[in-house]
mmCIF file of C-alpha atoms in Angstrom:
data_model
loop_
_atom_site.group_PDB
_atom_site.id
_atom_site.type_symbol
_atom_site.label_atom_id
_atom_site.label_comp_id
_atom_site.label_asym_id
_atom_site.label_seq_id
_atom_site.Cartn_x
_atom_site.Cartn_y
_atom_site.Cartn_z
ATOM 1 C CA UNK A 1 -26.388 10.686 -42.568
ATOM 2 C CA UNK A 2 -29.473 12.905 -43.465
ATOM 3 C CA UNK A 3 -31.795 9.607 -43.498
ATOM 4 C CA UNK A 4 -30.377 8.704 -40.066
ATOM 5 C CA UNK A 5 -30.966 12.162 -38.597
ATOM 6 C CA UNK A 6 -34.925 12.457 -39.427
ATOM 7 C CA UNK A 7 -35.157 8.501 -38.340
ATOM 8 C CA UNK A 8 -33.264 9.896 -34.768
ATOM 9 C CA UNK A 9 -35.333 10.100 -31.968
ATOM 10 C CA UNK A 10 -36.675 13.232 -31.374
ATOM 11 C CA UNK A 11 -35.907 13.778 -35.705
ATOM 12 C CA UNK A 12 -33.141 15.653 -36.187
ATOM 13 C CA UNK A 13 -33.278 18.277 -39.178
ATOM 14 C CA UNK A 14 -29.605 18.341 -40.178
ATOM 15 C CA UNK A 15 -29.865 21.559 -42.384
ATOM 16 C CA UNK A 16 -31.407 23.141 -39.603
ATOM 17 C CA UNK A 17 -29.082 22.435 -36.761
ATOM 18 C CA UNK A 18 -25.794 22.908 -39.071
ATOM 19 C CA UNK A 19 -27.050 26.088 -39.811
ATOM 20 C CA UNK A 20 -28.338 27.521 -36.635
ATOM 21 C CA UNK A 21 -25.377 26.043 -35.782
ATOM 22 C CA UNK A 22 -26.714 23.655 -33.017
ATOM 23 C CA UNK A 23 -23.757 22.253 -32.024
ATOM 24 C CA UNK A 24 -25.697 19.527 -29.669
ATOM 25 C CA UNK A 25 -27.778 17.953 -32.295
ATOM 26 C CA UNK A 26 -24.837 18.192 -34.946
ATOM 27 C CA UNK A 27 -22.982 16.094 -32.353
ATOM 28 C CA UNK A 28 -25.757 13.803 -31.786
ATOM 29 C CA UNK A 29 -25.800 12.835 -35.428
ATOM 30 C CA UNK A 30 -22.291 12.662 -35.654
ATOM 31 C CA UNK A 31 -22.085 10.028 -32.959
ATOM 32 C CA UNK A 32 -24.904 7.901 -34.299
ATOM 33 C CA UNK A 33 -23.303 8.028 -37.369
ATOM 34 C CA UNK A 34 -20.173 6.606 -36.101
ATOM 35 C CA UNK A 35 -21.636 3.580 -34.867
ATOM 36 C CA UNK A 36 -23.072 2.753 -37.797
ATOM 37 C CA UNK A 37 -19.755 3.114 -39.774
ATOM 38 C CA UNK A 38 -18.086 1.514 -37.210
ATOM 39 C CA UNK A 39 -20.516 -1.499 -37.461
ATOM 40 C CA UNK A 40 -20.133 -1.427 -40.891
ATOM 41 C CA UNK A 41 -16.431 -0.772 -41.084
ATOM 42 C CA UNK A 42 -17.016 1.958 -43.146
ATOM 43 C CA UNK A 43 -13.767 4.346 -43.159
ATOM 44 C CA UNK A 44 -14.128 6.041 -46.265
ATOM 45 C CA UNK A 45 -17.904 7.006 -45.311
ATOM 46 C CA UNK A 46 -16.837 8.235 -41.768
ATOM 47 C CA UNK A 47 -14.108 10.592 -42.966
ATOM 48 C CA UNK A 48 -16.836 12.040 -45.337
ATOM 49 C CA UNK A 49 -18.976 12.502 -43.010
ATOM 50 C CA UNK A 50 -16.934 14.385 -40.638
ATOM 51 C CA UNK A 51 -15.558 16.828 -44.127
ATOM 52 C CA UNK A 52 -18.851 17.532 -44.836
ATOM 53 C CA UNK A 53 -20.116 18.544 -41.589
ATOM 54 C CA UNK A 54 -16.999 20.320 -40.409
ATOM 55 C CA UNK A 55 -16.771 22.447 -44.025
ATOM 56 C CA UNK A 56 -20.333 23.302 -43.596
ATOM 57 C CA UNK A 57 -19.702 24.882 -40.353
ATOM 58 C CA UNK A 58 -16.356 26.439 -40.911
ATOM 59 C CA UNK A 59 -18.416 28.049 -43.320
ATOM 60 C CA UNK A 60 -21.097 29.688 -41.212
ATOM 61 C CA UNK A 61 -19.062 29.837 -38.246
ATOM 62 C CA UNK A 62 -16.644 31.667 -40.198
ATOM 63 C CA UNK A 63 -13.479 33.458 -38.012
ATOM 64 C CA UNK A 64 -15.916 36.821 -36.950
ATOM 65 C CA UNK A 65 -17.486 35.148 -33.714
ATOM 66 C CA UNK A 66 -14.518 34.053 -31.408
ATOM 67 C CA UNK A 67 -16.907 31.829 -28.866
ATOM 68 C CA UNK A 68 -18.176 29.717 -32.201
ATOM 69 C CA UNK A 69 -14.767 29.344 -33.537
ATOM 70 C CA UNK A 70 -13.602 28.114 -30.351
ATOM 71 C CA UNK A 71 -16.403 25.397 -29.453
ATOM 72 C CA UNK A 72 -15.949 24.193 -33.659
ATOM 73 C CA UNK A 73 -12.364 24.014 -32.614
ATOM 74 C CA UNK A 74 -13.093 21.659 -29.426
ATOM 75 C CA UNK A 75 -16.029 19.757 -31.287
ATOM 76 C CA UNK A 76 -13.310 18.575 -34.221
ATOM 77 C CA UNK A 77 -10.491 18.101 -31.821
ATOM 78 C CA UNK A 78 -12.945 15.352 -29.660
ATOM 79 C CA UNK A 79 -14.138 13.869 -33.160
ATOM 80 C CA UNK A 80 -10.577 13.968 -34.499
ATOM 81 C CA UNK A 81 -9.885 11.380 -31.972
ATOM 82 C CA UNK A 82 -13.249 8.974 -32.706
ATOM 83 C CA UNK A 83 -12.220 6.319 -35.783
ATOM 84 C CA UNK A 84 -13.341 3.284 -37.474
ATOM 85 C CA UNK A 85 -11.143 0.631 -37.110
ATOM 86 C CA UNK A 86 -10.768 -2.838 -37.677
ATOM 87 C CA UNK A 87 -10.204 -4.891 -35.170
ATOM 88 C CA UNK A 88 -10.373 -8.201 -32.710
ATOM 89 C CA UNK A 89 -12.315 -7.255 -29.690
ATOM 90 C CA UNK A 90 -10.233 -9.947 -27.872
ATOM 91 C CA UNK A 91 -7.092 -8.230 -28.727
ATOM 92 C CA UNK A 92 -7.617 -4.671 -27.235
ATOM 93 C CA UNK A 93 -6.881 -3.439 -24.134
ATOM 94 C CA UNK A 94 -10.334 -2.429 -22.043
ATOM 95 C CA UNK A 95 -9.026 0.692 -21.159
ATOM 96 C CA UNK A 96 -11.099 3.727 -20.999
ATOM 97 C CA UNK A 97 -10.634 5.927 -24.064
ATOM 98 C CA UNK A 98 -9.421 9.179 -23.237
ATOM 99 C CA UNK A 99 -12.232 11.277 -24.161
ATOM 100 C CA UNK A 100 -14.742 8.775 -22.122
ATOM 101 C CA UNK A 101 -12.035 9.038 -19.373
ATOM 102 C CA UNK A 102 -12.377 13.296 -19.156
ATOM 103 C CA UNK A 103 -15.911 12.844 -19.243
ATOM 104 C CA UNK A 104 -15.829 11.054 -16.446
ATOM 105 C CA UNK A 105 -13.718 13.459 -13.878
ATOM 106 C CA UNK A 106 -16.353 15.712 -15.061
ATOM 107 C CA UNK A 107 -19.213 13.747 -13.972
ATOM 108 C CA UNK A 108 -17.379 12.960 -10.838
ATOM 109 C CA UNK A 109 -15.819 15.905 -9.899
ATOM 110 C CA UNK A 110 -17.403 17.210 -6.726
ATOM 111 C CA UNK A 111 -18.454 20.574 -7.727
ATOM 112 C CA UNK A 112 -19.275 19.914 -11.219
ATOM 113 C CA UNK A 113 -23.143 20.886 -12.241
ATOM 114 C CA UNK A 114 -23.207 17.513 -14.158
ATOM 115 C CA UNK A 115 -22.588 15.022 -10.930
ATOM 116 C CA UNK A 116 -25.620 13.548 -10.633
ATOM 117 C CA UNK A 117 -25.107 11.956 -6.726
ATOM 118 C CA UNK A 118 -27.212 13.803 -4.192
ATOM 119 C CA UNK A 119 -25.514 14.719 -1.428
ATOM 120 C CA UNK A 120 -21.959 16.094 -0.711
ATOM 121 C CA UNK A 121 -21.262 12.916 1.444
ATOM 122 C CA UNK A 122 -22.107 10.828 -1.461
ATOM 123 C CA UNK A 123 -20.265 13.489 -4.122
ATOM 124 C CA UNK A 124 -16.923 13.429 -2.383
ATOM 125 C CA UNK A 125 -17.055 9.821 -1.817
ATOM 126 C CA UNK A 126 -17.238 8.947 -5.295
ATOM 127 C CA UNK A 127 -14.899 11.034 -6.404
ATOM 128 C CA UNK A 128 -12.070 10.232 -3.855
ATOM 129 C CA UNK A 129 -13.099 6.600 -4.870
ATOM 130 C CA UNK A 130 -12.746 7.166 -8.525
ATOM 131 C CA UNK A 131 -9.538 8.989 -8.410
ATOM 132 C CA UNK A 132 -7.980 5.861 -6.263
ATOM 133 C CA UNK A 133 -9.235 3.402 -9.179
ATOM 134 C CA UNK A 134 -7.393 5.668 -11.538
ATOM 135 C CA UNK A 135 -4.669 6.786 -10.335
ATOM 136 C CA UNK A 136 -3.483 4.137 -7.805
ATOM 137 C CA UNK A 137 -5.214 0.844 -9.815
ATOM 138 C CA UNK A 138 -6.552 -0.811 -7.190
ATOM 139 C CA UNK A 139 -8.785 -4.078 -7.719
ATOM 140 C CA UNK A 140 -12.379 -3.463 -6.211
ATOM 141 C CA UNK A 141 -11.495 -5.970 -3.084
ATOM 142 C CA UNK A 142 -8.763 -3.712 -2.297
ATOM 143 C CA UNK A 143 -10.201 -0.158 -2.463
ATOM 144 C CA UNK A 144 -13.337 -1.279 -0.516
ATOM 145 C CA UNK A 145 -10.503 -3.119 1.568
ATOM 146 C CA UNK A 146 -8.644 0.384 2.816
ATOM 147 C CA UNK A 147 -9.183 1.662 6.142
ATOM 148 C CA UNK A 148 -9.638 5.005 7.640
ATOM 149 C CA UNK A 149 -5.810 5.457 8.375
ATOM 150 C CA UNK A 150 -4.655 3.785 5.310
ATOM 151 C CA UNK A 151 -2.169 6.879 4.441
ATOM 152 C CA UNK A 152 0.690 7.132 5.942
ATOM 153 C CA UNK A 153 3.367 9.582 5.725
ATOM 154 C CA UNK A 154 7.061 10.149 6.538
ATOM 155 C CA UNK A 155 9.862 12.734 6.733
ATOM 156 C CA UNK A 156 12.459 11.394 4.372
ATOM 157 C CA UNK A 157 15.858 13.476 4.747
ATOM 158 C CA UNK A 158 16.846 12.337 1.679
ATOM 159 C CA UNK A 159 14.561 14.397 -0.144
ATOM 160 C CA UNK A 160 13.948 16.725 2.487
ATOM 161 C CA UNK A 161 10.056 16.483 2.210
ATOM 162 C CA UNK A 162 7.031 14.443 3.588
ATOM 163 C CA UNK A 163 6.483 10.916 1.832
ATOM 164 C CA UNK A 164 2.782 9.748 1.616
ATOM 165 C CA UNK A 165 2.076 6.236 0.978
ATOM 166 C CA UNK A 166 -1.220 4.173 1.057
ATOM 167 C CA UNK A 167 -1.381 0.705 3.066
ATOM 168 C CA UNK A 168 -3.133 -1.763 0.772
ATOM 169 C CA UNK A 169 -3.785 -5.248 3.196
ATOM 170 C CA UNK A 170 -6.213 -7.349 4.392
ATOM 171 C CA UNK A 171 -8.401 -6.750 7.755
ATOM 172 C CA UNK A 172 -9.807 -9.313 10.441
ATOM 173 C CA UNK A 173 -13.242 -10.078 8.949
ATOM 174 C CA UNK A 174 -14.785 -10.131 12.603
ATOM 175 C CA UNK A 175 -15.043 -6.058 12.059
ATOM 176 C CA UNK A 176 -16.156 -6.604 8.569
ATOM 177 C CA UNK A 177 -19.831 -7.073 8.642
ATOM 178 C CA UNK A 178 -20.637 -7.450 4.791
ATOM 179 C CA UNK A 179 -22.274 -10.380 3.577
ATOM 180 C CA UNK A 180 -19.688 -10.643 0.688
ATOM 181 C CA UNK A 181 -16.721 -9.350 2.151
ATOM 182 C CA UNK A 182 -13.944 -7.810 -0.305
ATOM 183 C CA UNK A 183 -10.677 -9.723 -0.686
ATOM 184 C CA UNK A 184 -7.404 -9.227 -1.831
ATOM 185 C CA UNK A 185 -6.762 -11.381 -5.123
ATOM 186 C CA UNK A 186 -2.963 -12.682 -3.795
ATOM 187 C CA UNK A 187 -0.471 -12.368 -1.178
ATOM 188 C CA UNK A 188 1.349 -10.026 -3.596
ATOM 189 C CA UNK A 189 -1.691 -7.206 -3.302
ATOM 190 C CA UNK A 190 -0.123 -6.427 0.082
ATOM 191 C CA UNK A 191 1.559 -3.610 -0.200
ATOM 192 C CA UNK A 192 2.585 0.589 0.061
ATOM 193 C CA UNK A 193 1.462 2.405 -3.048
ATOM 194 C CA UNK A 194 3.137 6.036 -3.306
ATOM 195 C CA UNK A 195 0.073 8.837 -3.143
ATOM 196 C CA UNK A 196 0.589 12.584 -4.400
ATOM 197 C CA UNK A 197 -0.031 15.333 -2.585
ATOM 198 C CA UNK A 198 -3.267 16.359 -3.679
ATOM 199 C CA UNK A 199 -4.640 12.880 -3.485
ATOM 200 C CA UNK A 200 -3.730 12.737 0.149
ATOM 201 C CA UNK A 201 -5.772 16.121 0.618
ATOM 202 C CA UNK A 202 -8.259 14.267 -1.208
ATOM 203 C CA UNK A 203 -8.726 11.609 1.259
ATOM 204 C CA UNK A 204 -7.890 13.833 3.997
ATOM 205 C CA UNK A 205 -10.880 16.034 2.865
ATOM 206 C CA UNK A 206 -13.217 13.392 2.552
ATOM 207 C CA UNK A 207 -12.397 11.977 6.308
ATOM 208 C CA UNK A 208 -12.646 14.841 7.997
ATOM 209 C CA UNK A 209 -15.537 16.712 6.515
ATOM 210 C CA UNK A 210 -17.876 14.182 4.532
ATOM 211 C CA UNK A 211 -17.614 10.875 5.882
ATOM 212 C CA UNK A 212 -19.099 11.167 9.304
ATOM 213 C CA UNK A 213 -19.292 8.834 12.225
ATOM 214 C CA UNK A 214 -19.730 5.180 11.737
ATOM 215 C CA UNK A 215 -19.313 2.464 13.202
ATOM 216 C CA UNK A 216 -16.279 0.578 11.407
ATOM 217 C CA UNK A 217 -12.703 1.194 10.022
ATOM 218 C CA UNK A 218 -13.426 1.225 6.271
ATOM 219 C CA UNK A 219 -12.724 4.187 4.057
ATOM 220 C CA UNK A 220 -15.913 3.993 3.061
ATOM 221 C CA UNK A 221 -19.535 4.068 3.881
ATOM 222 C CA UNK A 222 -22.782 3.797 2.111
ATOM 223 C CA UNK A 223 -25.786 5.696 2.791
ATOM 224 C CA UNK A 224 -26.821 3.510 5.770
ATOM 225 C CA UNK A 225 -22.782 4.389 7.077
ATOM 226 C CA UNK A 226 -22.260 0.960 6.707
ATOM 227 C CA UNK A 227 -18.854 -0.476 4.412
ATOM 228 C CA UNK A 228 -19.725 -0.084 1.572
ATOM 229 C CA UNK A 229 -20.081 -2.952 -1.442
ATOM 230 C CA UNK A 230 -19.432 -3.760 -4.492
ATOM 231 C CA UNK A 231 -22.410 -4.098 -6.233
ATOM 232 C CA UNK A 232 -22.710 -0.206 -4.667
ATOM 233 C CA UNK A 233 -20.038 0.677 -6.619
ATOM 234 C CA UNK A 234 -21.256 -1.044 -9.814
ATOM 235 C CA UNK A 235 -24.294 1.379 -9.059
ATOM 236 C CA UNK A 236 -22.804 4.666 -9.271
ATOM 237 C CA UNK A 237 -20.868 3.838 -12.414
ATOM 238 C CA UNK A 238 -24.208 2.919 -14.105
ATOM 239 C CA UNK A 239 -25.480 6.196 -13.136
ATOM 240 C CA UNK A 240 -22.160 7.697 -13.971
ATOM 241 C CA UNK A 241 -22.602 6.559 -17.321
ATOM 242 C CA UNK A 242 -25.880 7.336 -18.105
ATOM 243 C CA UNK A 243 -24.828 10.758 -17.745
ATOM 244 C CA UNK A 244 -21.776 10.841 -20.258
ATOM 245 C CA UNK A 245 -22.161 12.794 -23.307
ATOM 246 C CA UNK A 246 -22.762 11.281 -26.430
ATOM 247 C CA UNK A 247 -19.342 11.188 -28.182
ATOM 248 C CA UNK A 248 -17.684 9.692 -24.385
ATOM 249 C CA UNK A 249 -20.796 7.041 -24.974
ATOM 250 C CA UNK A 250 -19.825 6.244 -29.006
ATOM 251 C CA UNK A 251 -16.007 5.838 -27.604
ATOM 252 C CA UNK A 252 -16.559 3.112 -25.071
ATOM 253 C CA UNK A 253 -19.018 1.531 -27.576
ATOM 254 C CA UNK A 254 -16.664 1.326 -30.412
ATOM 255 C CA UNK A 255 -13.695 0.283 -27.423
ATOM 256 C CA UNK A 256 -16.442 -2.028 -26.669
ATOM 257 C CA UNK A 257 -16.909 -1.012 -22.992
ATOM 258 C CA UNK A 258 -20.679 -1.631 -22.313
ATOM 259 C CA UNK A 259 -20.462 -1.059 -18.868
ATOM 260 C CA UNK A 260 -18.381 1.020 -17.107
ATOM 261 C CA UNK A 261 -16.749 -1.352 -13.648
ATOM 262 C CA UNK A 262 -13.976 -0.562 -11.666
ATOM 263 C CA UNK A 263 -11.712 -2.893 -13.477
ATOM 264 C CA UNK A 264 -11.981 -1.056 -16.402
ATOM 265 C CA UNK A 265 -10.074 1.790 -14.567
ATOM 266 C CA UNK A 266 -7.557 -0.739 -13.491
ATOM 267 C CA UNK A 267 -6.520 -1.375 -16.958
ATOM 268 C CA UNK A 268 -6.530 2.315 -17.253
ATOM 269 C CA UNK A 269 -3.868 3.119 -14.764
ATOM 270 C CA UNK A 270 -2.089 0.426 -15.895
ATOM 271 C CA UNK A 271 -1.350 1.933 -19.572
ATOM 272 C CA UNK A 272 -1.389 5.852 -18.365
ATOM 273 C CA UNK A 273 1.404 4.437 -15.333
ATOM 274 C CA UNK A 274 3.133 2.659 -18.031
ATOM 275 C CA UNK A 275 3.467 5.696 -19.842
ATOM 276 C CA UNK A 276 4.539 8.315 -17.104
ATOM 277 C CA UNK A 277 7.218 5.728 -16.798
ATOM 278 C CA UNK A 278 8.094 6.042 -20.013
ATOM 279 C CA UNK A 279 7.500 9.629 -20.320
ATOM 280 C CA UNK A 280 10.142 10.453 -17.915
ATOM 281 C CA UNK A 281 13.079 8.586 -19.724
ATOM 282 C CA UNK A 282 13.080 5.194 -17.828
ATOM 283 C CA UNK A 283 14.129 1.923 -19.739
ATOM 284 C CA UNK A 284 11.261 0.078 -20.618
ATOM 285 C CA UNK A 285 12.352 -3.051 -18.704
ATOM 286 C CA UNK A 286 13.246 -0.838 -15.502
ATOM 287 C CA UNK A 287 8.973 0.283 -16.294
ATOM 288 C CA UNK A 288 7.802 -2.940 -16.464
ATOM 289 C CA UNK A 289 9.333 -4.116 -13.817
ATOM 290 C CA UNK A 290 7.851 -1.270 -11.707
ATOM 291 C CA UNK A 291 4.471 -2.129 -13.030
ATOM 292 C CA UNK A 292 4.535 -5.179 -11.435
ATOM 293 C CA UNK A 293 4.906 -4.124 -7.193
ATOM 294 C CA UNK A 294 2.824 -0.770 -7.991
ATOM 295 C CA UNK A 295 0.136 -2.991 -9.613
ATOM 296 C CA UNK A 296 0.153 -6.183 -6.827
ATOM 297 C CA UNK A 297 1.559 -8.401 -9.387
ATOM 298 C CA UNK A 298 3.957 -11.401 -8.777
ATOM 299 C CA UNK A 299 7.310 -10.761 -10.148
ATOM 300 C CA UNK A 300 6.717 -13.328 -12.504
ATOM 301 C CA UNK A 301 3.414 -12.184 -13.777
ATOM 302 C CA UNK A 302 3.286 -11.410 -17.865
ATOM 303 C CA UNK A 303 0.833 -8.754 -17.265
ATOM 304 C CA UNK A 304 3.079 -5.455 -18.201
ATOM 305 C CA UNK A 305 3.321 -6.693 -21.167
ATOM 306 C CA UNK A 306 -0.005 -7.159 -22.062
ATOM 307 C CA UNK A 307 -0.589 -3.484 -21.150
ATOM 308 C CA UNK A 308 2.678 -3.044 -23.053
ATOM 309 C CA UNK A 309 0.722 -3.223 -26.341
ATOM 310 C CA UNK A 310 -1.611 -0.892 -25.344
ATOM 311 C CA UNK A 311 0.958 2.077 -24.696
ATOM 312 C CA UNK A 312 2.627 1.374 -28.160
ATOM 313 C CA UNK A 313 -1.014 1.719 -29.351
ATOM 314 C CA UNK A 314 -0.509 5.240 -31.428
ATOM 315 C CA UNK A 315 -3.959 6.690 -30.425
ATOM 316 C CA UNK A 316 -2.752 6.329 -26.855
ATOM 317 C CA UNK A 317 0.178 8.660 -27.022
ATOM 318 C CA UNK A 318 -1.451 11.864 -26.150
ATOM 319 C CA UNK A 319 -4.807 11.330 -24.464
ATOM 320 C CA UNK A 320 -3.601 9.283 -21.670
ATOM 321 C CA UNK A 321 -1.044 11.841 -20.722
ATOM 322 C CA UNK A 322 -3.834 14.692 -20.518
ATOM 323 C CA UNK A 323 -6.254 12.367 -18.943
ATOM 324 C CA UNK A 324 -4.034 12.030 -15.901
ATOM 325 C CA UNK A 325 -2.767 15.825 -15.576
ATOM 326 C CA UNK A 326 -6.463 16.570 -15.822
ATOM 327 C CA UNK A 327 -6.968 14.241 -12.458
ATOM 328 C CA UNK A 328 -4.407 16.415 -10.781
ATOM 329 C CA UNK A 329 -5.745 19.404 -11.630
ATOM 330 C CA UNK A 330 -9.329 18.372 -10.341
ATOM 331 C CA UNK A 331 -8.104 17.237 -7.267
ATOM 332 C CA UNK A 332 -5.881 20.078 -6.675
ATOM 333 C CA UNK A 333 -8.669 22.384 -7.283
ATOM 334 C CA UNK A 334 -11.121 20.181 -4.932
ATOM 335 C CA UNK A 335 -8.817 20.389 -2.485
ATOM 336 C CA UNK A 336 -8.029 23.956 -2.765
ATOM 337 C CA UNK A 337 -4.059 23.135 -3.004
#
């Protein structure tokens, strides 16, 4: 680890930073290091690594400074969730770990000091776009796909309160002037997806204050205000991810994400849908089978239980939980709900 700090680029002297402490540069290393073990498969050389470092700075941290002790607290907890494991890239879910995934909403969020889009327009489109990937799952065809009164609502007496739903369909491609226009994958994509509260105020934030005349029906626009594209959207996420942190960056390399796309967040919603369902007491058939109409599956479609694996996946029992309360939270405080 000392050998791969001074060959880091700038050098990294690991005495130095560990006893300064520089918490940056000790994560640096730590991160580098992990790909190597994880290249390597080397278990017994990554848990060493992390005693060493984390005894060292217990040490000089000590329990006096309250601020220290609580940033050594967060640094392990993030790196207590970063292992080296063996595995078949082909059998693993490509869903977002969950300490890429907060990364993210930070990066996104529209007030955040780290979101590196330019305007407010552009801010608040990507991040109503990235919470509908997430939290709704929808296929790239079908988010560029929504229009501008795609949610719906309606008093149900039943419950005695307003239900809000988003219309997921197809539109005439006469008003669609793209040159490759988004589709919907099946006849089973049709369809109402339940929204939340706050992600309705989302939307209804965006529409009304940031995204400005133009001349079609799409949710949303690019710079030009025309609908916006895919290969737009595989634009942002690049820049989105070459501002993650260092440990979010080792976790999709070791979960062998290379670049971030909006399917990715598909399979993400998948497994953190799979487990509210779960969460909340519901038979596991009953949550599979509402996997499939939420998701714009066919009712014969075996891909629940592919994402079925995933949520019985131990790692995932905790951070995909936080990951999505953490979405609500941002949006309700974007929203000022």
């Amino acid at each position: 680890m000392y050998r791969q700090a001074e060959a880091m680029v700038p050098p990294v002297d690991l005495d130095a930073a560990l006893m300064a402490p520089d918490f940056p540069r000790v994560e640096a290393v730590l991160s580098a290091n992990l790909l190597v073990r994880q290249a390597g498969q080397d278990l017994r050389g990554w848990r060493l690594a992390c005693v060493f470092v984390f005894s060292v700075l217990q040490n000089v941290v000590g329990t006096d400074c309250r601020e220290m002790s609580q940033r050594l607290r967060f640094m392990r907890q993030r790196f207590d969730q970063l292992r080296v494991r063996a595995r078949k890239p082909s059998a693993r879910i490509r869903a977002i770990p969950g300490l890429a995934l907060e990364d993210i909403y930070e990066i996104f969020h529209p007030d955040s000091l780290r979101n590196p889009f330019r305007t407010p327009r552009g801010k608040w489109r990507n991040f109503v776009l990235l919470m509908l990937l997430v939290q709704l799952g929808l296929r790239i065809g079908e988010a560029l796909s929504l229009t501008v009164d795609g949610v719906k609502q309606q008093f149900d007496p039943g419950i005695g309160d307003v239900r809000l739903w988003l219309d997921v369909t197809s539109t005439d491609d006469e008003v669609d002037v793209r040159s490759r226009r988004p589709r919907l994958k099946t006849s089973s994509a049709v369809r109402q997806i339940p929204l939340s509260q706050a992600l309705a105020a989302a939307i209804d934030t965006y529409v009304s204050q940031y995204r400005g005349d133009v001349e079609h029906v799409f949710l949303f626009s690019s710079a030009e205000r025309r609908p916006l594209a895919a290969s737009s959207v595989d634009d942002l996420l690049g820049v989105a991810k070459q501002h993650l942190s260092p440990e979010a960056k080792v976790a999709l390399e070791y979960d062998g994400i290379t670049k971030l796309s909006a399917h990715d967040f598909r399979h993400t919603s998948a497994v953190i849908r799979l487990q509210r369902f779960m969460d909340s007491g519901m038979d596991h058939d009953e949550a599979l089978h509402r996997l499939r109409p939420f998701f714009g599956w066919t009712r014969e479609s075996e891909m629940p239980l592919h994402y079925a694996r995933a949520y019985f996946d131990p790692r995932h029992a905790k951070i995909w939980d936080e990951a999505f309360e953490n979405s609500l939270a941002f949006l309700y405080a974007a929203t000022g709900r």
